[in-house]
């Protein structure tokens, strides 16, 4: 018998957000998951250009609102070449969305925990190009955060999946600093990071809707979302017994 969930929480960037992901919520991979698992309420906490720092901060800050036993969580890993910074007292708001999958009604809610923070893309790429050409340390730092995240989530018996929304992480990025976290994340059953990712599984198969602007790193329409859901996310979640 399939587990019944009260809510689906979605954390990520433009690939999982409303209005900027080139797909309606019901046709997105997370919308398809909600439909498959018969979840009526989706709490979408994604925003365009989010960094992984923002994703982790939101998840931790909203943890008191999440029912670890009865809710399901999708945690997206955005491109690593982003940082979250203070907005210099501009008070930038952060908006989440409640989606009723039965009525398709969408209502917004304020997330005060992220107010005053913004994310920057390709930060100082012109000054520190080596950070973007060689991602060894950037990937290792991300794996370290995922290591800590999974330790916490597993300890509270959370129902979750961590999904890479960008370029596949390098499973051969083996060096001293990654000796612990790399094999741990490769073997962790709740992580889709190194293969069959949202980006990687669609490569050379389903072109993103904005391919002319972003190439293969763009945003997929319904076909790409469905392909990732059916060929990667759903089988992985069945393997972990998160859905039946």
CSV table of C-alpha atoms in Angstrom, one decimal:
chain,number,residue,atom,x,y,z
A,1,UNK,CA,0.0,0.0,0.0
A,2,UNK,CA,1.3,3.4,-1.0
A,3,UNK,CA,2.2,5.8,1.8
A,4,UNK,CA,-0.2,8.8,2.1
A,5,UNK,CA,1.4,12.2,2.4
A,6,UNK,CA,-0.2,15.5,3.5
A,7,UNK,CA,2.1,17.9,1.6
A,8,UNK,CA,4.9,18.0,-1.0
A,9,UNK,CA,7.6,20.5,-0.2
A,10,UNK,CA,9.7,21.7,-3.1
A,11,UNK,CA,13.0,23.6,-2.7
A,12,UNK,CA,15.1,24.7,-5.7
A,13,UNK,CA,15.6,27.4,-8.3
A,14,UNK,CA,14.0,28.3,-11.6
A,15,UNK,CA,13.9,24.7,-12.7
A,16,UNK,CA,11.4,24.0,-9.9
A,17,UNK,CA,9.7,27.4,-9.5
A,18,UNK,CA,6.4,28.7,-10.7
A,19,UNK,CA,6.4,31.1,-13.7
A,20,UNK,CA,10.0,30.6,-14.7
A,21,UNK,CA,10.3,26.9,-15.3
A,22,UNK,CA,8.7,26.8,-18.7
A,23,UNK,CA,6.1,24.3,-17.6
A,24,UNK,CA,2.8,24.4,-15.6
A,25,UNK,CA,3.0,22.9,-12.1
A,26,UNK,CA,0.8,19.9,-13.2
A,27,UNK,CA,3.3,19.0,-16.0
A,28,UNK,CA,6.5,19.5,-13.9
A,29,UNK,CA,8.3,16.6,-12.4
A,30,UNK,CA,7.3,17.6,-8.9
A,31,UNK,CA,3.7,18.1,-10.1
A,32,UNK,CA,3.7,14.7,-11.6
A,33,UNK,CA,5.1,13.3,-8.4
A,34,UNK,CA,2.3,15.0,-6.4
A,35,UNK,CA,-0.3,13.5,-8.8
A,36,UNK,CA,1.2,10.0,-8.6
A,37,UNK,CA,1.4,10.1,-4.8
A,38,UNK,CA,-2.1,11.7,-4.6
A,39,UNK,CA,-0.8,14.7,-2.6
A,40,UNK,CA,-3.3,17.5,-2.5
A,41,UNK,CA,-1.1,20.3,-1.3
A,42,UNK,CA,2.3,21.4,-2.7
A,43,UNK,CA,4.4,24.0,-0.8
A,44,UNK,CA,6.7,25.4,-3.5
A,45,UNK,CA,9.6,27.3,-1.9
A,46,UNK,CA,11.7,27.7,-5.0
A,47,UNK,CA,12.9,30.9,-6.6
A,48,UNK,CA,14.8,31.7,-9.8
A,49,UNK,CA,18.6,31.9,-9.4
A,50,UNK,CA,18.6,30.4,-6.0
A,51,UNK,CA,21.9,29.1,-4.7
A,52,UNK,CA,22.2,25.8,-2.7
A,53,UNK,CA,22.9,28.0,0.3
A,54,UNK,CA,19.5,29.5,-0.1
A,55,UNK,CA,17.9,26.1,-0.5
A,56,UNK,CA,19.5,24.8,2.7
A,57,UNK,CA,18.7,27.9,4.6
A,58,UNK,CA,15.0,27.7,3.6
A,59,UNK,CA,14.8,24.0,4.5
A,60,UNK,CA,16.3,24.5,7.9
A,61,UNK,CA,14.3,27.7,8.7
A,62,UNK,CA,11.0,26.0,7.7
A,63,UNK,CA,11.7,22.8,9.4
A,64,UNK,CA,9.3,23.5,12.3
A,65,UNK,CA,6.5,23.7,9.6
A,66,UNK,CA,7.4,20.3,8.0
A,67,UNK,CA,5.8,17.1,9.3
A,68,UNK,CA,8.7,14.8,8.8
A,69,UNK,CA,6.6,11.7,9.0
A,70,UNK,CA,3.7,12.7,6.8
A,71,UNK,CA,5.2,15.2,4.3
A,72,UNK,CA,7.4,14.5,1.3
A,73,UNK,CA,10.3,16.8,0.4
A,74,UNK,CA,12.1,17.5,-2.9
A,75,UNK,CA,15.4,19.3,-2.4
A,76,UNK,CA,16.9,20.7,-5.6
A,77,UNK,CA,20.6,21.4,-6.0
A,78,UNK,CA,21.0,24.5,-8.3
A,79,UNK,CA,24.1,25.3,-10.3
A,80,UNK,CA,27.1,25.6,-8.0
A,81,UNK,CA,28.3,28.9,-9.4
A,82,UNK,CA,26.0,31.0,-7.3
A,83,UNK,CA,26.2,32.6,-3.9
A,84,UNK,CA,23.6,34.1,-1.5
A,85,UNK,CA,24.4,37.5,-0.1
A,86,UNK,CA,23.0,40.3,2.0
A,87,UNK,CA,21.0,42.8,-0.1
A,88,UNK,CA,22.3,45.9,1.7
A,89,UNK,CA,19.1,46.7,3.6
A,90,UNK,CA,16.8,46.5,0.6
A,91,UNK,CA,14.5,44.0,2.4
A,92,UNK,CA,14.1,41.8,-0.6
A,93,UNK,CA,11.0,39.6,-0.1
A,94,UNK,CA,10.9,35.9,-0.7
A,95,UNK,CA,7.6,34.4,-1.8
A,96,UNK,CA,6.5,30.7,-1.6
A,97,UNK,CA,3.3,29.2,-3.1
A,98,UNK,CA,0.7,26.8,-1.9
A,99,UNK,CA,-0.8,24.8,-4.8
A,100,UNK,CA,-4.0,22.8,-4.4
A,101,UNK,CA,-3.6,19.9,-6.9
A,102,UNK,CA,-7.3,19.3,-6.9
A,103,UNK,CA,-8.6,22.8,-7.7
A,104,UNK,CA,-5.4,24.1,-9.2
A,105,UNK,CA,-5.7,27.1,-6.9
A,106,UNK,CA,-2.5,28.9,-6.1
A,107,UNK,CA,-1.9,31.2,-3.1
A,108,UNK,CA,1.3,33.0,-2.1
A,109,UNK,CA,2.9,33.2,1.3
A,110,UNK,CA,5.8,35.3,2.6
A,111,UNK,CA,8.9,33.5,3.8
A,112,UNK,CA,10.5,36.0,6.2
A,113,UNK,CA,13.4,33.7,6.9
A,114,UNK,CA,14.9,34.7,3.5
A,115,UNK,CA,14.0,38.4,3.5
A,116,UNK,CA,17.0,40.6,2.9
A,117,UNK,CA,19.0,38.0,1.0
A,118,UNK,CA,19.6,37.6,-2.8
A,119,UNK,CA,21.5,35.2,-4.9
A,120,UNK,CA,24.1,36.1,-7.5
A,121,UNK,CA,24.9,34.0,-10.5
A,122,UNK,CA,28.5,33.5,-11.9
A,123,UNK,CA,29.8,35.6,-9.1
A,124,UNK,CA,33.2,37.1,-9.9
A,125,UNK,CA,33.6,34.7,-12.8
A,126,UNK,CA,35.8,37.3,-14.6
A,127,UNK,CA,38.1,37.6,-11.6
A,128,UNK,CA,38.2,34.0,-10.4
A,129,UNK,CA,37.7,31.9,-13.5
A,130,UNK,CA,39.5,29.0,-12.0
A,131,UNK,CA,36.6,28.5,-9.6
A,132,UNK,CA,34.4,27.7,-12.5
A,133,UNK,CA,36.8,25.9,-14.8
A,134,UNK,CA,37.8,23.5,-12.1
A,135,UNK,CA,34.9,22.6,-9.8
A,136,UNK,CA,36.7,20.1,-7.6
A,137,UNK,CA,36.4,22.2,-4.4
A,138,UNK,CA,33.0,23.6,-5.3
A,139,UNK,CA,31.6,20.1,-5.8
A,140,UNK,CA,33.3,18.9,-2.6
A,141,UNK,CA,31.8,21.7,-0.6
A,142,UNK,CA,28.3,20.9,-2.0
A,143,UNK,CA,28.8,17.2,-1.1
A,144,UNK,CA,29.8,18.2,2.4
A,145,UNK,CA,26.5,20.2,2.8
A,146,UNK,CA,24.6,17.2,1.4
A,147,UNK,CA,26.4,14.9,3.8
A,148,UNK,CA,25.3,17.1,6.8
A,149,UNK,CA,21.8,17.5,5.3
A,150,UNK,CA,21.2,13.8,4.9
A,151,UNK,CA,22.5,13.0,8.4
A,152,UNK,CA,20.0,15.4,9.9
A,153,UNK,CA,17.1,14.3,7.6
A,154,UNK,CA,17.7,10.6,8.2
A,155,UNK,CA,17.9,11.2,11.9
A,156,UNK,CA,14.4,12.6,11.9
A,157,UNK,CA,13.0,9.9,9.5
A,158,UNK,CA,12.2,12.5,6.8
A,159,UNK,CA,10.7,11.5,3.5
A,160,UNK,CA,13.0,13.2,1.0
A,161,UNK,CA,14.9,13.1,-2.3
A,162,UNK,CA,17.9,15.4,-3.2
A,163,UNK,CA,17.9,16.1,-6.9
A,164,UNK,CA,20.6,17.7,-8.9
A,165,UNK,CA,19.0,20.4,-11.2
A,166,UNK,CA,22.1,21.3,-13.1
A,167,UNK,CA,25.3,19.7,-14.5
A,168,UNK,CA,26.0,16.2,-13.3
A,169,UNK,CA,28.5,16.1,-10.4
A,170,UNK,CA,31.7,14.3,-11.1
A,171,UNK,CA,31.8,10.8,-9.5
A,172,UNK,CA,35.5,10.6,-10.2
A,173,UNK,CA,36.3,13.8,-8.3
A,174,UNK,CA,38.4,11.8,-5.9
A,175,UNK,CA,41.1,13.7,-3.9
A,176,UNK,CA,42.0,14.2,-0.3
A,177,UNK,CA,39.2,16.7,0.6
A,178,UNK,CA,36.5,14.5,-1.0
A,179,UNK,CA,37.6,11.1,0.4
A,180,UNK,CA,34.7,10.9,2.9
A,181,UNK,CA,31.9,12.8,1.3
A,182,UNK,CA,32.2,11.6,-2.3
A,183,UNK,CA,31.6,7.9,-1.8
A,184,UNK,CA,29.0,8.7,0.9
A,185,UNK,CA,26.9,10.8,-1.5
A,186,UNK,CA,27.4,8.3,-4.4
A,187,UNK,CA,26.1,5.5,-2.3
A,188,UNK,CA,23.3,7.4,-0.5
A,189,UNK,CA,19.9,6.1,-1.8
A,190,UNK,CA,18.1,9.5,-1.5
A,191,UNK,CA,20.5,11.4,-3.8
A,192,UNK,CA,20.3,11.9,-7.6
A,193,UNK,CA,23.5,13.8,-8.1
A,194,UNK,CA,25.9,12.1,-10.5
A,195,UNK,CA,23.7,10.4,-13.2
A,196,UNK,CA,20.1,10.4,-14.4
A,197,UNK,CA,19.8,14.0,-13.2
A,198,UNK,CA,17.2,16.5,-14.5
A,199,UNK,CA,19.8,17.9,-16.8
A,200,UNK,CA,21.9,14.8,-17.6
A,201,UNK,CA,19.1,12.4,-18.5
A,202,UNK,CA,17.6,14.8,-21.0
A,203,UNK,CA,20.9,15.5,-22.7
A,204,UNK,CA,20.7,14.9,-26.4
A,205,UNK,CA,17.2,13.6,-26.0
A,206,UNK,CA,14.8,16.4,-25.0
A,207,UNK,CA,15.9,20.0,-25.9
A,208,UNK,CA,15.1,22.6,-23.3
A,209,UNK,CA,12.4,25.1,-24.3
A,210,UNK,CA,14.9,27.9,-24.1
A,211,UNK,CA,17.7,26.0,-25.8
A,212,UNK,CA,18.5,29.0,-28.1
A,213,UNK,CA,19.4,31.1,-25.1
A,214,UNK,CA,20.9,28.6,-22.6
A,215,UNK,CA,21.7,25.5,-24.7
A,216,UNK,CA,21.4,22.2,-22.9
A,217,UNK,CA,21.5,24.0,-19.5
A,218,UNK,CA,18.1,25.6,-20.1
A,219,UNK,CA,14.6,24.9,-18.8
A,220,UNK,CA,12.7,21.9,-20.0
A,221,UNK,CA,9.0,21.9,-21.0
A,222,UNK,CA,6.6,19.0,-20.3
A,223,UNK,CA,8.5,16.4,-22.3
A,224,UNK,CA,11.7,16.9,-20.4
A,225,UNK,CA,10.0,17.0,-17.0
A,226,UNK,CA,8.0,13.8,-17.8
A,227,UNK,CA,11.1,12.0,-19.0
A,228,UNK,CA,13.1,12.8,-15.9
A,229,UNK,CA,10.1,11.9,-13.7
A,230,UNK,CA,9.4,8.5,-15.4
A,231,UNK,CA,13.0,7.4,-16.1
A,232,UNK,CA,14.8,8.7,-13.0
A,233,UNK,CA,12.9,10.2,-10.1
A,234,UNK,CA,10.0,7.8,-9.8
A,235,UNK,CA,12.1,4.6,-10.1
A,236,UNK,CA,14.5,6.0,-7.5
A,237,UNK,CA,11.7,6.9,-5.1
A,238,UNK,CA,10.1,3.4,-5.6
A,239,UNK,CA,13.5,1.9,-4.8
A,240,UNK,CA,13.6,3.9,-1.6
A,241,UNK,CA,10.0,2.9,-0.8
A,242,UNK,CA,9.0,6.5,-0.7
A,243,UNK,CA,6.2,5.7,-3.1
A,244,UNK,CA,4.8,2.5,-4.5
